PDB file of C-alpha atoms and ligand atoms in Angstrom:
ATOM      1  CA  MET W  73       8.832 -15.437  -9.374  1.00 93.00           C
ATOM      2  CA  PHE W  74       6.919 -13.107  -7.069  1.00 96.00           C
ATOM      3  CA  ASP W  75       3.252 -12.714  -6.435  1.00 97.00           C
ATOM      4  CA  GLN W  76       1.793  -9.227  -6.745  1.00 96.00           C
ATOM      5  CA  LEU W  77      -1.529  -8.510  -5.061  1.00 96.00           C
ATOM      6  CA  ILE W  78      -3.382  -5.215  -5.280  1.00 95.00           C
ATOM      7  CA  TYR W  79      -6.492  -4.452  -3.286  1.00 96.00           C
ATOM      8  CA  ILE W  80      -8.639  -1.525  -2.361  1.00 95.00           C
ATOM      9  CA  SER W  81     -10.593  -1.221   0.889  1.00 96.00           C
ATOM     10  CA  THR W  82     -12.602   1.296   2.880  1.00 95.00           C
ATOM     11  CA  ALA W  83     -11.349   2.596   6.226  1.00 93.00           C
ATOM     12  CA  GLN W  84     -13.489   1.958   9.250  1.00 94.00           C
ATOM     13  CA  HIS W  85     -15.729   4.948   9.843  1.00 88.00           C
ATOM     14  CA  ALA W  86     -13.773   7.728  11.571  1.00 86.00           C
ATOM     15  CA  LEU W  87     -10.528   5.806  11.715  1.00 89.00           C
ATOM     16  CA  PRO W  88      -8.343   7.879  14.071  1.00 89.00           C
ATOM     17  CA  ARG W  89      -5.325   9.235  12.250  1.00 83.00           C
ATOM     18  CA  ARG W  90      -3.042   8.037  15.014  1.00 88.00           C
ATOM     19  CA  GLU W  91      -3.816   4.480  13.864  1.00 90.00           C
ATOM     20  CA  LEU W  92      -1.843   5.012  10.660  1.00 87.00           C
ATOM     21  CA  PRO W  93       1.654   4.913  12.186  1.00 87.00           C
ATOM     22  CA  ILE W  94       0.540   1.928  14.270  1.00 92.00           C
ATOM     23  CA  ILE W  95      -0.537   0.071  11.123  1.00 91.00           C
ATOM     24  CA  LEU W  96       2.722   1.022   9.452  1.00 87.00           C
ATOM     25  CA  ASP W  97       4.844  -0.143  12.372  1.00 88.00           C
ATOM     26  CA  SER W  98       3.400  -3.637  12.315  1.00 91.00           C
ATOM     27  CA  SER W  99       3.507  -3.708   8.507  1.00 91.00           C
ATOM     28  CA  GLN W 100       7.181  -2.842   8.538  1.00 87.00           C
ATOM     29  CA  ARG W 101       8.008  -5.479  11.089  1.00 91.00           C
ATOM     30  CA  ASN W 102       5.959  -8.301   9.575  1.00 94.00           C
ATOM     31  CA  ASN W 103       6.653  -7.569   5.932  1.00 93.00           C
ATOM     32  CA  ARG W 104      10.376  -7.380   6.441  1.00 90.00           C
ATOM     33  CA  LEU W 105      10.360 -10.756   8.188  1.00 94.00           C
ATOM     34  CA  ALA W 106       8.234 -12.228   5.390  1.00 95.00           C
ATOM     35  CA  GLY W 107      10.229 -10.631   2.559  1.00 94.00           C
ATOM     36  CA  VAL W 108       7.125  -8.751   1.449  1.00 94.00           C
ATOM     37  CA  THR W 109       7.374  -5.213   0.038  1.00 91.00           C
ATOM     38  CA  GLY W 110       4.898  -2.851  -1.559  1.00 89.00           C
ATOM     39  CA  MET W 111       3.063   0.388  -1.249  1.00 87.00           C
ATOM     40  CA  LEU W 112       0.120   1.643   0.772  1.00 87.00           C
ATOM     41  CA  LEU W 113      -1.855   4.751  -0.151  1.00 84.00           C
ATOM     42  CA  PHE W 114      -4.598   6.298   1.951  1.00 83.00           C
ATOM     43  CA  ASP W 115      -6.864   9.098   0.765  1.00 78.00           C
ATOM     44  CA  GLY W 116      -8.718   9.564   4.043  1.00 80.00           C
ATOM     45  CA  ILE W 117     -11.459   7.136   3.024  1.00 85.00           C
ATOM     46  CA  ARG W 118      -9.937   4.298   1.081  1.00 88.00           C
ATOM     47  CA  PHE W 119      -6.745   2.300   1.203  1.00 90.00           C
ATOM     48  CA  LEU W 120      -4.976   1.121  -1.939  1.00 89.00           C
ATOM     49  CA  GLN W 121      -2.183  -1.352  -1.317  1.00 92.00           C
ATOM     50  CA  ALA W 122       0.224  -3.394  -3.405  1.00 93.00           C
ATOM     51  CA  LEU W 123       1.974  -6.358  -1.830  1.00 94.00           C
ATOM     52  CA  GLU W 124       4.819  -8.252  -3.480  1.00 94.00           C
ATOM     53  CA  GLY W 125       6.743 -11.295  -2.312  1.00 95.00           C
ATOM     54  CA  ALA W 126       6.765 -15.060  -2.337  1.00 96.00           C
ATOM     55  CA  PRO W 127       3.254 -16.330  -3.152  1.00 93.00           C
ATOM     56  CA  GLY W 128       2.711 -18.006   0.236  1.00 95.00           C
ATOM     57  CA  ALA W 129       3.931 -14.938   2.104  1.00 97.00           C
ATOM     58  CA  VAL W 130       1.670 -12.515   0.224  1.00 96.00           C
ATOM     59  CA  THR W 131      -1.370 -14.746   0.765  1.00 96.00           C
ATOM     60  CA  ARG W 132      -0.669 -15.100   4.484  1.00 97.00           C
ATOM     61  CA  ILE W 133      -0.135 -11.385   5.033  1.00 96.00           C
ATOM     62  CA  PHE W 134      -3.194 -10.459   3.013  1.00 97.00           C
ATOM     63  CA  ALA W 135      -5.386 -12.897   4.973  1.00 98.00           C
ATOM     64  CA  ARG W 136      -4.385 -11.053   8.153  1.00 97.00           C
ATOM     65  CA  ILE W 137      -4.876  -7.618   6.604  1.00 97.00           C
ATOM     66  CA  ARG W 138      -8.298  -8.561   5.256  1.00 97.00           C
ATOM     67  CA  ALA W 139      -9.467  -9.561   8.752  1.00 98.00           C
ATOM     68  CA  ASP W 140      -8.394  -6.223  10.273  1.00 97.00           C
ATOM     69  CA  ALA W 141     -11.372  -4.310  11.679  1.00 96.00           C
ATOM     70  CA  ARG W 142      -9.752  -0.950  10.911  1.00 96.00           C
ATOM     71  CA  HIS W 143     -10.995  -1.320   7.347  1.00 97.00           C
ATOM     72  CA  ARG W 144     -13.642  -3.287   5.497  1.00 97.00           C
ATOM     73  CA  ALA W 145     -14.814  -4.436   2.091  1.00 95.00           C
ATOM     74  CA  ALA W 146     -11.373  -5.293   0.764  1.00 96.00           C
ATOM     75  CA  VAL W 147     -11.609  -6.065  -2.940  1.00 95.00           C
ATOM     76  CA  VAL W 148      -8.709  -7.680  -4.779  1.00 96.00           C
ATOM     77  CA  LEU W 149      -8.152  -5.715  -7.972  1.00 94.00           C
ATOM     78  CA  SER W 150      -5.388  -7.881  -9.316  1.00 94.00           C
ATOM     79  CA  GLN W 151      -3.272 -10.840  -8.282  1.00 95.00           C
ATOM     80  CA  ARG W 152      -0.605 -12.047 -10.657  1.00 95.00           C
ATOM     81  CA  PRO W 153       2.917 -13.401 -10.827  1.00 96.00           C
ATOM     82  CA  VAL W 154       5.656 -10.904 -11.644  1.00 95.00           C
ATOM     83  CA  ALA W 155       9.255 -11.699 -12.582  1.00 94.00           C
ATOM     84  CA  ALA W 156      10.628  -8.879 -10.418  1.00 92.00           C
ATOM     85  CA  ARG W 157       9.255  -6.569  -7.754  1.00 91.00           C
ATOM     86  CA  GLU W 158       7.567  -3.702  -9.543  1.00 90.00           C
ATOM     87  CA  PHE W 159       6.926  -1.390  -6.601  1.00 86.00           C
ATOM     88  CA  GLY W 160      10.548  -1.138  -5.542  1.00 77.00           C
ATOM     89  CA  ASN W 161      12.377  -2.817  -2.759  1.00 65.00           C
ATOM     90  CA  TRP W 162      12.500  -0.216  -0.033  1.00 57.00           C
ATOM     91  CA  ALA W 163      12.641  -0.890   3.573  1.00 40.00           C
ATOM     92  CA  MET W 164       9.409   0.436   4.927  1.00 40.00           C
ATOM     93  CA  ALA W 165       9.092   4.192   5.063  1.00 42.00           C
ATOM     94  CA  TYR W 166       6.199   6.523   4.989  1.00 49.00           C
ATOM     95  CA  GLU W 167       5.520  10.079   4.139  1.00 49.00           C
ATOM     96  CA  ASP W 168       2.781  12.313   5.389  1.00 49.00           C
ATOM     97  CA  ASN W 169       1.909  14.591   2.538  1.00 46.00           C
ATOM     98  CA  MET W 170       1.038  17.400   4.936  1.00 43.00           C
ATOM     99  CA  ALA W 171       4.484  17.373   6.535  1.00 46.00           C
ATOM    100  CA  ALA W 172       7.837  18.735   5.418  1.00 48.00           C
ATOM    101  CA  PRO W 173       7.339  21.546   2.946  1.00 50.00           C
ATOM    102  CA  GLY W 174       9.937  21.229   0.232  1.00 54.00           C
ATOM    103  CA  ALA W 175      10.059  17.465   0.532  1.00 55.00           C
ATOM    104  CA  VAL W 176       9.508  15.434  -2.602  1.00 63.00           C
ATOM    105  CA  SER W 177       5.818  15.653  -3.321  1.00 68.00           C
ATOM    106  CA  LEU W 178       3.692  12.590  -2.947  1.00 68.00           C
ATOM    107  CA  ILE W 179       2.694  12.639  -6.581  1.00 74.00           C
ATOM    108  CA  ASP W 180       6.317  12.826  -7.715  1.00 79.00           C
ATOM    109  CA  MET W 181       7.241  10.021  -5.383  1.00 76.00           C
ATOM    110  CA  VAL W 182       4.471   7.738  -6.610  1.00 79.00           C
ATOM    111  CA  GLU W 183       5.180   8.690 -10.230  1.00 82.00           C
ATOM    112  CA  ALA W 184       8.790   7.649  -9.771  1.00 82.00           C
ATOM    113  CA  LEU W 185       7.889   4.436  -8.015  1.00 81.00           C
ATOM    114  CA  VAL W 186       5.351   3.220 -10.542  1.00 85.00           C
ATOM    115  CA  THR W 187       7.582   3.669 -13.568  1.00 87.00           C
ATOM    116  CA  THR W 188       8.670   0.061 -13.064  1.00 87.00           C
ATOM    117  CA  VAL W 189       5.078  -1.215 -12.942  1.00 90.00           C
ATOM    118  CA  GLU W 190       4.532  -3.040 -16.190  1.00 90.00           C
ATOM    119  CA  ASN W 191       0.747  -3.111 -16.278  1.00 91.00           C
ATOM    120  CA  ARG W 192      -0.590   0.199 -17.544  1.00 92.00           C
ATOM    121  CA  ASN W 193      -3.892  -0.038 -15.664  1.00 91.00           C
ATOM    122  CA  THR W 194      -2.100  -0.673 -12.395  1.00 91.00           C
ATOM    123  CA  ARG W 195       0.238   2.242 -13.019  1.00 91.00           C
ATOM    124  CA  GLU W 196      -2.641   4.581 -13.770  1.00 91.00           C
ATOM    125  CA  LEU W 197      -4.600   3.378 -10.747  1.00 89.00           C
ATOM    126  CA  PHE W 198      -1.786   4.311  -8.353  1.00 87.00           C
ATOM    127  CA  ARG W 199      -1.072   7.570 -10.154  1.00 86.00           C
ATOM    128  CA  SER W 200      -4.656   8.756 -10.048  1.00 86.00           C
ATOM    129  CA  PHE W 201      -5.062   7.674  -6.442  1.00 82.00           C
ATOM    130  CA  ALA W 202      -1.915   9.596  -5.467  1.00 78.00           C
ATOM    131  CA  ARG W 203      -3.270  12.788  -6.985  1.00 75.00           C
ATOM    132  CA  VAL W 204      -5.995  12.945  -4.359  1.00 65.00           C
ATOM    133  CA  ASP W 205      -3.967  11.267  -1.667  1.00 49.00           C
ATOM    134  CA  ARG W 206      -2.876  12.579   1.696  1.00 57.00           C
ATOM    135  CA  TYR W 207      -0.813   9.721   2.908  1.00 58.00           C
ATOM    136  CA  VAL W 208       1.576   7.187   1.409  1.00 60.00           C
ATOM    137  CA  ALA W 209       3.620   4.354   2.720  1.00 63.00           C
ATOM    138  CA  GLN W 210       5.956   1.793   1.348  1.00 63.00           C
ATOM    139  CA  VAL W 211       5.424  -1.512   3.002  1.00 67.00           C
TER     140      VAL W 211
HETATM  141  C1  FMN Q 196      -5.023  -0.875   5.350  1.00 74.24           C
HETATM  142  C2  FMN Q 196      -4.167  -1.815   6.151  1.00 74.24           C
HETATM  143  C3  FMN Q 196      -2.974  -2.284   5.615  1.00 74.24           C
HETATM  144  C4  FMN Q 196      -2.170  -3.162   6.324  1.00 74.24           C
HETATM  145  N1  FMN Q 196      -1.022  -3.617   5.763  1.00 74.24           N
HETATM  146  C5  FMN Q 196      -0.277  -4.532   6.425  1.00 74.24           C
HETATM  147  C6  FMN Q 196       0.887  -5.100   5.840  1.00 74.24           C
HETATM  148  O1  FMN Q 196       1.280  -4.780   4.715  1.00 74.24           O
HETATM  149  N2  FMN Q 196       1.568  -6.023   6.556  1.00 74.24           N
HETATM  150  C7  FMN Q 196       1.200  -6.416   7.803  1.00 74.24           C
HETATM  151  O2  FMN Q 196       1.842  -7.275   8.388  1.00 74.24           O
HETATM  152  N3  FMN Q 196       0.109  -5.878   8.390  1.00 74.24           N
HETATM  153  C8  FMN Q 196      -0.635  -4.961   7.736  1.00 74.24           C
HETATM  154  N4  FMN Q 196      -1.737  -4.414   8.334  1.00 74.24           N
HETATM  155  C9  FMN Q 196      -1.994  -4.750   9.757  1.00 74.24           C
HETATM  156  C10 FMN Q 196      -2.582  -6.123   9.912  1.00 74.24           C
HETATM  157  O3  FMN Q 196      -3.956  -6.063   9.599  1.00 74.24           O
HETATM  158  C11 FMN Q 196      -2.403  -6.629  11.350  1.00 74.24           C
HETATM  159  O4  FMN Q 196      -2.916  -5.704  12.255  1.00 74.24           O
HETATM  160  C12 FMN Q 196      -0.956  -6.833  11.676  1.00 74.24           C
HETATM  161  O5  FMN Q 196      -0.317  -7.585  10.687  1.00 74.24           O
HETATM  162  C13 FMN Q 196      -0.811  -7.530  13.018  1.00 74.24           C
HETATM  163  O6  FMN Q 196       0.532  -7.738  13.261  1.00 74.24           O
HETATM  164  P1  FMN Q 196       1.142  -7.621  14.729  1.00 74.24           P
HETATM  165  O7  FMN Q 196       0.345  -8.571  15.575  1.00 74.24           O
HETATM  166  O8  FMN Q 196       2.555  -8.029  14.543  1.00 74.24           O
HETATM  167  O9  FMN Q 196       1.006  -6.181  15.146  1.00 74.24           O
HETATM  168  C14 FMN Q 196      -2.563  -3.549   7.631  1.00 74.24           C
HETATM  169  C15 FMN Q 196      -3.760  -3.072   8.163  1.00 74.24           C
HETATM  170  C16 FMN Q 196      -4.555  -2.202   7.447  1.00 74.24           C
HETATM  171  C17 FMN Q 196      -5.831  -1.692   8.052  1.00 74.24           C
END
């Protein structure tokens, strides 16, 4: 059994864009060690993140994320047990939607990734967020 936690938060005012790869680097390192996977979307204002892993690991990682001054007002949208990881099992990678013309579009990528998400509301939340998104990461 895995724990799946989904939260939304607001980026610190004028968060420098160069912070994003820094956040992703530490996410990759820590999440891999903790066996936590998931997805992080950023629309320039808000973050939407799904974390999946052993219950203790997800709680520990989220406690650290929540305390991070680079965002605020984190609200947990859902926290529930899932039989299998629903957001895929990638090693961390990220895609800047502005980069690489011809690359798989962000929307297509998120669409493909959420097909395994069982809860319809969760699926729709990530889909609609991706439509206005500029940045995506798998954590
Ligand atoms: C929106 C957002 C999402 C984050 N996601 C993760 C994450 O999934 N895993 C993680 O370990 N840190 C994440 N972080 C970073 C943590 O808050 C924290 O800076 C980091 O875990 C510190 O680890 P380090 O000391 O190894 O660099 C996130 C930060 C922000 C602002």
